[in-house]
CSV table of C-alpha atoms and ligand atoms in Angstrom, one decimal:
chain,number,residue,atom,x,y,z
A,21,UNK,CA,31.1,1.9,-6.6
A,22,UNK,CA,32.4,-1.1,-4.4
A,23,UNK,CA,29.9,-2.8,-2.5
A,24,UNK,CA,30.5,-4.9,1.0
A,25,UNK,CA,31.1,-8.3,-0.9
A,26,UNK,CA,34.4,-6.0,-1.7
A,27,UNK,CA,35.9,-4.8,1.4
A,28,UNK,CA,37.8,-7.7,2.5
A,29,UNK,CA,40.6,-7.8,5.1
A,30,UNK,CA,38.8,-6.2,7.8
A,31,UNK,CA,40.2,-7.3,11.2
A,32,UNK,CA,41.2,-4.8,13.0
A,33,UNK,CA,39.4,-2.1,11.1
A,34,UNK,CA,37.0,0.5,12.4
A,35,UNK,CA,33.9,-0.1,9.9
A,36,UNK,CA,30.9,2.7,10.3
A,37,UNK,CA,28.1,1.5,8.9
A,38,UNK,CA,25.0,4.0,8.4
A,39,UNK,CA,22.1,1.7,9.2
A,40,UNK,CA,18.9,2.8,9.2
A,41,UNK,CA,17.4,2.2,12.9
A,42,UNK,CA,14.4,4.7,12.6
A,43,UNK,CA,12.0,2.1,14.2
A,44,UNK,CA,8.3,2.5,15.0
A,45,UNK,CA,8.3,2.5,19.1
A,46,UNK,CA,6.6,4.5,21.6
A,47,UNK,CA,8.2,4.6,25.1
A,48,UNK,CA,11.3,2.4,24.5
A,49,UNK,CA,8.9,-0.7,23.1
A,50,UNK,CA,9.5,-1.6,19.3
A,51,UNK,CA,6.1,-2.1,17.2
A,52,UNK,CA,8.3,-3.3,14.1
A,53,UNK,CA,11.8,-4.5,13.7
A,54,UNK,CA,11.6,-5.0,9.9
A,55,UNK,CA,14.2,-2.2,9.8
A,56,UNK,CA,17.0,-4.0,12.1
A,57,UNK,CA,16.2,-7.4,10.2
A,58,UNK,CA,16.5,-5.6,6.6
A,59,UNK,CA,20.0,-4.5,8.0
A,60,UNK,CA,21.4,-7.8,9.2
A,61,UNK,CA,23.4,-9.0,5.7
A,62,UNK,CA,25.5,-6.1,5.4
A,63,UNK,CA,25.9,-5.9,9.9
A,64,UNK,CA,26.6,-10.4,9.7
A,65,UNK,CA,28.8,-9.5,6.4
A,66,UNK,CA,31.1,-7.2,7.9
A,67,UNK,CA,31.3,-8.7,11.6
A,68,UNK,CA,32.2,-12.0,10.1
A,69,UNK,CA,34.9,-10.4,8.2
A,70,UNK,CA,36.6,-9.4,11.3
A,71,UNK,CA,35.7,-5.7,11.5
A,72,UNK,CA,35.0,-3.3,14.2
A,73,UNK,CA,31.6,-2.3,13.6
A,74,UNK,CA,30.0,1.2,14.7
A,75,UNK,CA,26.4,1.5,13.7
A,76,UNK,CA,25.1,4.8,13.5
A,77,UNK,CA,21.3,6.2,13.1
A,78,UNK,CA,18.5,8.8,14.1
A,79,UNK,CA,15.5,7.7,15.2
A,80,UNK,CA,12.5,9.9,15.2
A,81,UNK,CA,12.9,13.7,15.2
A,82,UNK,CA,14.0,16.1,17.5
A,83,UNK,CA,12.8,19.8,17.1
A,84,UNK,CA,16.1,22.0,17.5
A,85,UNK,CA,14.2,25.1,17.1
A,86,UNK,CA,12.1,24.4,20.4
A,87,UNK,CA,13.3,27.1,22.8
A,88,UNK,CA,12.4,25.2,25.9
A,89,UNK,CA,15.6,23.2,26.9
A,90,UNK,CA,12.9,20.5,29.0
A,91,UNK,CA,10.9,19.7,25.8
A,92,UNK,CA,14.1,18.8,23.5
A,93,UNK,CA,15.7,16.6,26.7
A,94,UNK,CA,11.8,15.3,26.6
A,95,UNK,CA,12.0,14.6,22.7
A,96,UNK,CA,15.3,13.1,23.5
A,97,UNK,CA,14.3,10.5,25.8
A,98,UNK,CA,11.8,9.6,23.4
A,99,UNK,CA,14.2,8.8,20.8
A,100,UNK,CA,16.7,7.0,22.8
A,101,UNK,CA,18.1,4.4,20.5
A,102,UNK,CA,19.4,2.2,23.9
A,103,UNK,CA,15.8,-0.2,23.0
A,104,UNK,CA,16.9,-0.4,19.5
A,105,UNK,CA,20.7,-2.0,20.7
A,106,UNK,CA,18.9,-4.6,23.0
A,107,UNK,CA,16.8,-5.4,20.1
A,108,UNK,CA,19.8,-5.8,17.6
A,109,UNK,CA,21.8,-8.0,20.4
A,110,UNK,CA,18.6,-10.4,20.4
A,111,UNK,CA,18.3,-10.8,16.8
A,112,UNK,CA,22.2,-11.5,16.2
A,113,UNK,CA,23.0,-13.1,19.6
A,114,UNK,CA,26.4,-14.2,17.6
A,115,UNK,CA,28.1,-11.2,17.7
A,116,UNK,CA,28.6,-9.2,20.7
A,117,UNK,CA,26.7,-5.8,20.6
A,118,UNK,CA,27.1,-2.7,23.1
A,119,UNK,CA,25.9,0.2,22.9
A,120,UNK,CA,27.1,4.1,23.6
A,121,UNK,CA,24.9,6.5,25.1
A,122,UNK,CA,27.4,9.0,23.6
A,123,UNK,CA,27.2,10.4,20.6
A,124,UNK,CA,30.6,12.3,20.7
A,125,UNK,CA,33.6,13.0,22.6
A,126,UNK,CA,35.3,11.0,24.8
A,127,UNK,CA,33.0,8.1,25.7
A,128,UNK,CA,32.7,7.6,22.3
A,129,UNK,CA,36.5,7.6,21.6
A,130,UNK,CA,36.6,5.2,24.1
A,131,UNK,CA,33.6,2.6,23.3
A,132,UNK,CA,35.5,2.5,19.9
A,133,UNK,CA,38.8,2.1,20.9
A,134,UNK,CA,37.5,-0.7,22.9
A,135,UNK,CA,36.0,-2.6,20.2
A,136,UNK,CA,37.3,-6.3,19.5
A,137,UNK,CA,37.4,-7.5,16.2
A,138,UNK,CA,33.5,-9.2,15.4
A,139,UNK,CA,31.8,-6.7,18.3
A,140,UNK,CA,29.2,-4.3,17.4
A,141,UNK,CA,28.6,-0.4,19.0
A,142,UNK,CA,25.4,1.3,18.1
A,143,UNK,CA,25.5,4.8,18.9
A,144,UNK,CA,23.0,7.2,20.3
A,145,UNK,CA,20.5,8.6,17.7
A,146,UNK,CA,22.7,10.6,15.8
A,147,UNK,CA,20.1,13.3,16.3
A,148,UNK,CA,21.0,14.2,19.6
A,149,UNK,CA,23.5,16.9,17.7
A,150,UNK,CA,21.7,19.7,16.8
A,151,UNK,CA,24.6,19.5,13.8
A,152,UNK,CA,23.4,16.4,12.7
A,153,UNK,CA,21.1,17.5,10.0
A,154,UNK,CA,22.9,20.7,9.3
A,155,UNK,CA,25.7,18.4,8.2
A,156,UNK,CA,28.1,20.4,10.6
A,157,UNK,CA,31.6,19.8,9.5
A,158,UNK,CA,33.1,19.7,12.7
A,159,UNK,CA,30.6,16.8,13.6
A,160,UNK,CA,31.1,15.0,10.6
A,161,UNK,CA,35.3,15.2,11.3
A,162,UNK,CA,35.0,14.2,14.6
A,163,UNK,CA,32.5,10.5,13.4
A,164,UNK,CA,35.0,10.3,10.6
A,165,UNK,CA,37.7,10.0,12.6
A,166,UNK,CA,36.5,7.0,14.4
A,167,UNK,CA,36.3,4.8,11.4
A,168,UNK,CA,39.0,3.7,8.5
A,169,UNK,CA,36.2,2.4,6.3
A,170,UNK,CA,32.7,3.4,5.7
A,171,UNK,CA,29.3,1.3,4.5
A,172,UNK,CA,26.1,3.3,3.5
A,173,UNK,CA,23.1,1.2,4.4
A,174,UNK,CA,20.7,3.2,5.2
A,175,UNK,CA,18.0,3.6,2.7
A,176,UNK,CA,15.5,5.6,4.3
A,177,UNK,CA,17.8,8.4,4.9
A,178,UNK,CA,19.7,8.1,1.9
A,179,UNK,CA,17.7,11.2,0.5
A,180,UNK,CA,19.0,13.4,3.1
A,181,UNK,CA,22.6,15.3,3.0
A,182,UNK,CA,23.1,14.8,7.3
A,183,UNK,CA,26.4,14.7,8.8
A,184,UNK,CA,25.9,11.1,9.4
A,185,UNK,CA,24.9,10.4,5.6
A,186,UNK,CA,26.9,12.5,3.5
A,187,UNK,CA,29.4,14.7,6.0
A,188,UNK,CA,31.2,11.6,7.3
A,189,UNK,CA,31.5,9.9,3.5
A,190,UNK,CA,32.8,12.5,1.9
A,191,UNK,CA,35.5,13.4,4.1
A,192,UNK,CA,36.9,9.2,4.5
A,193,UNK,CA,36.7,9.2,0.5
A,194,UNK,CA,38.8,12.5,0.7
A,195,UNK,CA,41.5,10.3,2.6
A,196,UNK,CA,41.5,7.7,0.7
A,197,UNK,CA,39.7,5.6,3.0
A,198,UNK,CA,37.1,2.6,1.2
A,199,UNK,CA,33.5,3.8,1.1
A,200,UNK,CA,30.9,0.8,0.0
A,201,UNK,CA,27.4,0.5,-0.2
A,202,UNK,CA,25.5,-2.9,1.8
A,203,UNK,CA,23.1,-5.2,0.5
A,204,UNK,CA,20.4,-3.8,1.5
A,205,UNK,CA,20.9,-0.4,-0.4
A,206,UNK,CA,22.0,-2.6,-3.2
A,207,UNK,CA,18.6,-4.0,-3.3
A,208,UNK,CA,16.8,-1.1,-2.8
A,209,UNK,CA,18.8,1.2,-5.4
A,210,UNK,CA,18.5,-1.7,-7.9
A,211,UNK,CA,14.4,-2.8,-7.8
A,212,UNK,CA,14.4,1.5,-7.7
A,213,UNK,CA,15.8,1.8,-10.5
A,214,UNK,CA,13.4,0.0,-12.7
A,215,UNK,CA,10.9,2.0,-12.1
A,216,UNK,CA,13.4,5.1,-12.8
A,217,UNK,CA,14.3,4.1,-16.2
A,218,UNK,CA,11.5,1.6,-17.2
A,219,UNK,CA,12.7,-0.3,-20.7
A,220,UNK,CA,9.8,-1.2,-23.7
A,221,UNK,CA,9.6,-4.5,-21.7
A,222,UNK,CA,7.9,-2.8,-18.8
A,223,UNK,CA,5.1,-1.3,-20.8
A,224,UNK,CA,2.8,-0.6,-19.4
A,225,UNK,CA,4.3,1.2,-16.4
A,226,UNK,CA,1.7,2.0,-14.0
A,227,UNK,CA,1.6,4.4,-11.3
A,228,UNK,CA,-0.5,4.5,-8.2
A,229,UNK,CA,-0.6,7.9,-5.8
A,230,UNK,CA,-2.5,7.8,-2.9
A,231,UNK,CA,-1.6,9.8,0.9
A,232,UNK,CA,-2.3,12.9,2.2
A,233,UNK,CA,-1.0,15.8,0.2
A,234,UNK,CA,-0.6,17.0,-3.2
A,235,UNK,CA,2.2,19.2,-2.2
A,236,UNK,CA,4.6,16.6,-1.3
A,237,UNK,CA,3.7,14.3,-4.2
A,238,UNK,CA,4.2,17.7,-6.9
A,239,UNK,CA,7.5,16.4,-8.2
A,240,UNK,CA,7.2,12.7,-8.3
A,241,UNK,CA,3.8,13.4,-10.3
A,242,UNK,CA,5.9,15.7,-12.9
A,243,UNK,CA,8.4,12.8,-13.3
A,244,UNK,CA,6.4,10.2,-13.0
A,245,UNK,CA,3.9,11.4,-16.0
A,246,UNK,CA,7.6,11.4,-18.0
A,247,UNK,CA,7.9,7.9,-17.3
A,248,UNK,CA,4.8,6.0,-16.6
A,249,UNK,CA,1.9,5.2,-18.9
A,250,UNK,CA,-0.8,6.0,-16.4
A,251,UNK,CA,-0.7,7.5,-12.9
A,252,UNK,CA,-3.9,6.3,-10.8
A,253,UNK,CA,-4.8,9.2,-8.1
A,254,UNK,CA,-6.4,8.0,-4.7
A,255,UNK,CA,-6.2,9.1,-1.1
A,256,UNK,CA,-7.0,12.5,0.2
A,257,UNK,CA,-4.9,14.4,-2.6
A,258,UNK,CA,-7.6,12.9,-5.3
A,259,UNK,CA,-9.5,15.3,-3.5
A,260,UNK,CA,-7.9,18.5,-4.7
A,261,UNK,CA,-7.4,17.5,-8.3
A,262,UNK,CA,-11.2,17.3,-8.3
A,263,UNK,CA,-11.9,20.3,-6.7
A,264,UNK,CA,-9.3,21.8,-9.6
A,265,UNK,CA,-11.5,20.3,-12.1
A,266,UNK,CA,-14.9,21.9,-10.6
A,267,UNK,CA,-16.4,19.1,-8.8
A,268,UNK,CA,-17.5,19.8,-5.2
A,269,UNK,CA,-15.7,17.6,-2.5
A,270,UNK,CA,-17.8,19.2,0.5
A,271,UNK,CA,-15.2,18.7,3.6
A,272,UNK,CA,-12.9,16.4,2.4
A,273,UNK,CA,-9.4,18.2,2.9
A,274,UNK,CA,-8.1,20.3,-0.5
A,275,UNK,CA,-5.1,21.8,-0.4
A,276,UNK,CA,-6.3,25.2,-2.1
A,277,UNK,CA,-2.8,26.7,-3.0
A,278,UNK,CA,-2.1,23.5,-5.3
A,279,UNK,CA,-5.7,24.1,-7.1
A,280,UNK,CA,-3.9,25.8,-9.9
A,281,UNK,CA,-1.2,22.9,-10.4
A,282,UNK,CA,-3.3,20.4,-9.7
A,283,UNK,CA,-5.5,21.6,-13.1
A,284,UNK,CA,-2.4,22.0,-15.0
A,285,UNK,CA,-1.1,18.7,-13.9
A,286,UNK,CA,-4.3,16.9,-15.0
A,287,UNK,CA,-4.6,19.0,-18.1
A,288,UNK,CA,-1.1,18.1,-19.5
A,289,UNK,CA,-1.3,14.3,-18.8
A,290,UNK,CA,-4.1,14.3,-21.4
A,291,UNK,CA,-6.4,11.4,-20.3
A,292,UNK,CA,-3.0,9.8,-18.6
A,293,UNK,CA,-4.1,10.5,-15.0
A,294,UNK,CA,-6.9,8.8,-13.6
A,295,UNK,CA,-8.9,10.2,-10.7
A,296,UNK,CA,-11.4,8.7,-8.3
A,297,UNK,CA,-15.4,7.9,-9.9
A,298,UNK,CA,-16.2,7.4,-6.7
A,299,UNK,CA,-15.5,7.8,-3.4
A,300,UNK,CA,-16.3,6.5,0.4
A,301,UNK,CA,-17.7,8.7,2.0
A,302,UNK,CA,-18.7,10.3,6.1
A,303,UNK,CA,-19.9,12.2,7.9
A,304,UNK,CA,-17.6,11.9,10.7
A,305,UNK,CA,-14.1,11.3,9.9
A,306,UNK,CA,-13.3,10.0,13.7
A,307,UNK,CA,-15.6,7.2,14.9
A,308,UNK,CA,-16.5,8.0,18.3
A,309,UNK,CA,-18.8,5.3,18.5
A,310,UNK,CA,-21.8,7.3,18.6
A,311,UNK,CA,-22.6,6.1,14.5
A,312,UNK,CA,-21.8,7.7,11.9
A,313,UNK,CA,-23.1,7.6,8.2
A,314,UNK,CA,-21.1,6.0,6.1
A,315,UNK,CA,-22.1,6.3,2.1
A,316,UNK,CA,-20.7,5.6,-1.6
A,317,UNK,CA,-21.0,8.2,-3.8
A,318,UNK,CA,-20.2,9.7,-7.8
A,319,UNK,CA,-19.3,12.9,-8.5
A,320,UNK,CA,-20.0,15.9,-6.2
A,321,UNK,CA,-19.5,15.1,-2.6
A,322,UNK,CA,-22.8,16.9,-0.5
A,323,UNK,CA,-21.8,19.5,2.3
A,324,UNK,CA,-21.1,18.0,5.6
A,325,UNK,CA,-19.0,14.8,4.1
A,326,UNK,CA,-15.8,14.4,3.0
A,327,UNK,CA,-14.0,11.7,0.6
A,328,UNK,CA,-12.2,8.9,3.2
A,329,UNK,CA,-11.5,6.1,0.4
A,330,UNK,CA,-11.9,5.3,-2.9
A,331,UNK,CA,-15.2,3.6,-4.1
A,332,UNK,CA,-16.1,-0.2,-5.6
A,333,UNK,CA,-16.4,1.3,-9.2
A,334,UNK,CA,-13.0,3.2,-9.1
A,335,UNK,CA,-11.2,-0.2,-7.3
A,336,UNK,CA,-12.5,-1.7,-10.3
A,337,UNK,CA,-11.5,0.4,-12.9
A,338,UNK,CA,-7.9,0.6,-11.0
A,339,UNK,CA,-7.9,-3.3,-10.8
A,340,UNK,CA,-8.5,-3.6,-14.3
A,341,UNK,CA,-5.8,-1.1,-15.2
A,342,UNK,CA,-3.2,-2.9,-12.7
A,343,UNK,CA,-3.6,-6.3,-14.6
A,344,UNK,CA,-2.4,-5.1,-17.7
A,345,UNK,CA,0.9,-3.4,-16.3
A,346,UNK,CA,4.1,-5.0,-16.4
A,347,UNK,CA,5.4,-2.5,-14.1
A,348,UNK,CA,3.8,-0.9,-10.7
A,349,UNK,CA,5.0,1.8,-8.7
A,350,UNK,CA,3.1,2.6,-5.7
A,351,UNK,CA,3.4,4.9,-2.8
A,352,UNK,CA,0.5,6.5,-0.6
A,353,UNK,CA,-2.7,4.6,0.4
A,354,UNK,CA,-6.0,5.0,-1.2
A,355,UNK,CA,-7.9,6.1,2.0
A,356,UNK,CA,-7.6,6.0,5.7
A,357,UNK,CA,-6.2,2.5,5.6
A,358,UNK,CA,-5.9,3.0,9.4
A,359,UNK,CA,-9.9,2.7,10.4
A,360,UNK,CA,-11.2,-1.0,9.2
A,361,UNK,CA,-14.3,1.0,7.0
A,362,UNK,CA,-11.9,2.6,5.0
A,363,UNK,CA,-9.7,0.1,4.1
A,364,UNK,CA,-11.5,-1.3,0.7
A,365,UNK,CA,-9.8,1.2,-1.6
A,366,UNK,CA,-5.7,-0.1,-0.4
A,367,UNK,CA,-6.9,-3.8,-0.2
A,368,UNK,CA,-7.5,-3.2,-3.4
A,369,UNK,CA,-4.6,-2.4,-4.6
A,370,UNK,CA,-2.9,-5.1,-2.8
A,371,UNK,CA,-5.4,-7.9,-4.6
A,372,UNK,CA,-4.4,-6.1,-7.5
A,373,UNK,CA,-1.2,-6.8,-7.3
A,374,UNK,CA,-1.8,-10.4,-6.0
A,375,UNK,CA,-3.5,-11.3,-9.1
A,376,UNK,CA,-0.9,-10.2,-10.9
A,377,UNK,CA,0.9,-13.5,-9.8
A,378,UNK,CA,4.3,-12.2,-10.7
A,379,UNK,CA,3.6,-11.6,-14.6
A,380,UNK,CA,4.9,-7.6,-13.3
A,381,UNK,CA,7.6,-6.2,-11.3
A,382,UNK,CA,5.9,-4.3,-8.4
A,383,UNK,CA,7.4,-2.1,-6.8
A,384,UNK,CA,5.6,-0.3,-3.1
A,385,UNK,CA,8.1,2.5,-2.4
A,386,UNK,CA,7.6,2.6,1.5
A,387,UNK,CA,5.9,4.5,3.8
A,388,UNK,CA,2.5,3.8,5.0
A,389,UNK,CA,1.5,2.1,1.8
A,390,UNK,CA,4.4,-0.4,3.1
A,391,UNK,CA,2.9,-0.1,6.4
A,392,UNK,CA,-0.6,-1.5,5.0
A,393,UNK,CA,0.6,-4.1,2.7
A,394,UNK,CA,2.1,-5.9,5.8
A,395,UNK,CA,-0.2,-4.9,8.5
A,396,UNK,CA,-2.9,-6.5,5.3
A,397,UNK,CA,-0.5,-9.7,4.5
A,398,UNK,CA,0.4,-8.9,1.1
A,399,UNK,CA,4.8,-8.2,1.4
A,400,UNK,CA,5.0,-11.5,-0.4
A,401,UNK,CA,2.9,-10.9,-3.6
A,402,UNK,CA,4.6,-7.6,-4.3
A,403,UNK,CA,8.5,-8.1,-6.3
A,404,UNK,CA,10.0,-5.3,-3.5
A,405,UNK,CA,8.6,-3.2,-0.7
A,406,UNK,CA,10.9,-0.4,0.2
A,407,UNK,CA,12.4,0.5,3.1
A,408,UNK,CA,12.5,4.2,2.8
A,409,UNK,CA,9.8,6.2,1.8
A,410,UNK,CA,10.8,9.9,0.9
A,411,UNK,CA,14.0,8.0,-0.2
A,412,UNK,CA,12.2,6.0,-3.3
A,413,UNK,CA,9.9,9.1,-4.0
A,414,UNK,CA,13.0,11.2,-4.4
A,415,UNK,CA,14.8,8.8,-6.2
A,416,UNK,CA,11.8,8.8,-8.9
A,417,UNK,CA,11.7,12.5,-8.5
A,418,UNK,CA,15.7,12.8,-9.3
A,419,UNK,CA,16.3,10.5,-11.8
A,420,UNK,CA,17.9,7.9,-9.4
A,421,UNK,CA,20.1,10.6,-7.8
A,422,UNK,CA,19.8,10.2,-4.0
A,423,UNK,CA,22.6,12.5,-2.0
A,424,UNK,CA,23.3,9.4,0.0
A,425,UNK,CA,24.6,7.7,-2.8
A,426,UNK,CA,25.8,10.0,-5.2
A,427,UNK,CA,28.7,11.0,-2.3
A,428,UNK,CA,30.0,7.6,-2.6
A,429,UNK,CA,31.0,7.7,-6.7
B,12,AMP,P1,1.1,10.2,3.2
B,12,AMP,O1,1.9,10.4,4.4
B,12,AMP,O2,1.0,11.5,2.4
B,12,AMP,O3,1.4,9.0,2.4
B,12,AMP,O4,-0.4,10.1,3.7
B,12,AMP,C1,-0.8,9.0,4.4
B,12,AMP,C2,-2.0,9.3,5.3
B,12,AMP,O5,-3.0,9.9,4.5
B,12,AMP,C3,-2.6,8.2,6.0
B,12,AMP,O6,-2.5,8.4,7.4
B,12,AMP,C4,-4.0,8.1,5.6
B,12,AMP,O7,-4.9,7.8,6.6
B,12,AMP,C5,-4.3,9.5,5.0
B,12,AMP,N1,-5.3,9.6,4.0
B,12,AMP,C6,-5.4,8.9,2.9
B,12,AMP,N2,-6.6,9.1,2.3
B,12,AMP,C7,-7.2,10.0,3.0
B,12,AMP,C8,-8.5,10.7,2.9
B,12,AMP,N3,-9.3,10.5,1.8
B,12,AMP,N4,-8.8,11.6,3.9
B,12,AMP,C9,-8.0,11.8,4.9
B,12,AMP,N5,-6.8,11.2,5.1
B,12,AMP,C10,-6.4,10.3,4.2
């Protein structure tokens, strides 16, 4: 696979380059431009070379299926990437950038056609065609046929098969055209991989599993008990391995149609996957500032309380299994990192992870565990914090295969 260092003579050429531009912003203001900024090497790369560059990405969903033509122009205008280009222009003033409210036709034609050599064109959330994520091959002709080379950088969509992703690659490799990967995939695909083929070295590889559901989490458990030496459980899906294993978890959310799984899953892993001796927990999950009770407790969780963190003996036990890894992989936080009380059990981790000092490669693999290890000041301790959620889980789930990716080989 040839990478961006490769493509050389560009000036002149029409370079699209899937970026991923899926922002957090409410109301056209950004909370986070970590996703621009992670994007910048491969955008400066190319633009310096002399090429044409179109940028294209979604950004935040729209819900085809909505039969109400006013609530999908509403969930348009909500995901208007225009923001996203002003943002870009300010973070690389030295290369002009203009965006296109189009995201086909003949205003696009146009606003590509009058590229100079050096400028930059973002595009429209590529979402705004329904035939976007149905990789529609008429959609994916007509963006191919803006571009004579094409540069996947776009990590946290690399997991999906979209028009934009997969449709638009395929048919440029077809012709002949160059198709490269950018440094940020590079780096992403690379620290990935560790943790999906971990050598004797690594031992022993560690796994934390936090987040909401068990369901989504099903396949990266199966493959991760393959790989890892431990997994350590935390966050709301603890919850329905206990209840699997006969412990009462009084209102803290289950997910009863994984009960069965969930006791296999444990079962199998003989003594390999570690779940919660303790929990936070409340009484009332949303502070309304009326008090609430907030306790620590072992084993059964009384009626009227649910689970909300992990406790001080299970951050121990967790710490003291971190310390001896050599390799971490973690994705999903510990408890609702988003309310200050139950933060404890994802700090945690993080300190964890600090101590190590570096003697591991420690991999968070996006998401909101990303989310909390900046919004908590600990990016720097860990060796990589990914860009794409579902795109490292199903990179660990499918033995490095991401559909993103494999289209380019
Ligand atoms: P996920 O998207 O699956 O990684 O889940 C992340 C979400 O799970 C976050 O918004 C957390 O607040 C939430 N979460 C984690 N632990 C719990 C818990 N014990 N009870 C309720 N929600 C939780």
């Amino acid at each position: 696979m040839i990478t961006v260092k490769d493509l050389n003579d560009l000036s002149g050429k029409r370079v699209y380059v899937r970026v991923d531009f899926n922002v957090p912003q409410k109301n056209g203001v950004i909370r986070d431009t970590n996703r621009i900024v992670a994007a910048l090497p491969t955008i400066r790369e190319l633009a310096d070379k002399g090429a044409k560059l179109i940028l294209m990405s979604h950004l935040g969903k729209i819900k085809w299926k909505e039969p109400d033509l006013a609530k999908i122009e509403a969930m348009k205008k909500a995901n208007d990437m225009a923001p996203v280009a002003k943002a870009l222009a300010e973070l690389m003033p030295e290369h002009p950038v203009h965006f296109c409210p189009a995201t086909r036709g003949k205003e696009l034609k146009d606003a590509v056609d009058a590229l100079k050599d050096g400028e930059v064109l973002l595009v429209q959330n590529t979402r705004y065609e329904k035939g976007e994520e149905k990789n529609d091959p008429a959609l994916a002709k007509e963006w191919a046929s803006l571009a004579d080379v094409y540069v996947m950088d776009a990590f946290g969509s690399a997991h999906r098969a979209h028009a934009s992703t997969v449709g638009v690659p395929s048919i440029l490799k077809e012709e002949g055209k160059p198709v490269a990967l950018g440094f940020l995939m590079l780096k992403e695909v690379a620290n990935l991989t560790k943790c999906v083929e971990p050598e004797e070295s690594d031992r022993p590889y560690i796994a934390v599993l936090g987040g909401f559901k068990v369901s989504d989490k099903i396949k990266v458990i199966d493959s991760l008990l393959k790989k890892c030496d431990k997994i350590l459980i935390g966050g709301a899906m603890a919850y329905t391995f206990k209840k699997a294993l006969g412990e009462k978890v009084g209102s803290s959310p289950v997910e009863d149609d994984q009960l069965d799984y969930a006791k296999r899953c444990y079962e199998e892993a003989n003594g390999r996957l570690l779940l919660p001796i303790d929990s936070v927990i409340t009484d009332k999950f949303e502070d309304d500032g009326s008090g609430r009770i907030i306790l620590t407790k072992e084993g059964d969780i009384p009626d009227g309380f649910e689970g909300v963190d992990i406790g001080p003996k299970t951050r121990e036990l967790y710490k003291q299994e971190l310390l001896k890894a050599h390799l971490v992989f973690w994705n999903g936080p510990m408890g609702v990192f988003e309310q200050e009380e139950f933060q404890s059990g994802t700090i945690a981790i993080c300190e964890a992870v600090r101590e190590l000092d570096g003697h591991a490669f420690t991999v968070c693999g996006g998401g909101d565990s990303a989310s909390a290890v900046k919004q908590f000041g600990y990016k720097e301790d860990f060796s990589h914090v990914s860009t794409g959620g579902g795109a490292s889980l199903e990179m660990i789930e499918n033995d490095g295969h991401l559909p993103g990716v494999d289209v380019l080989k």
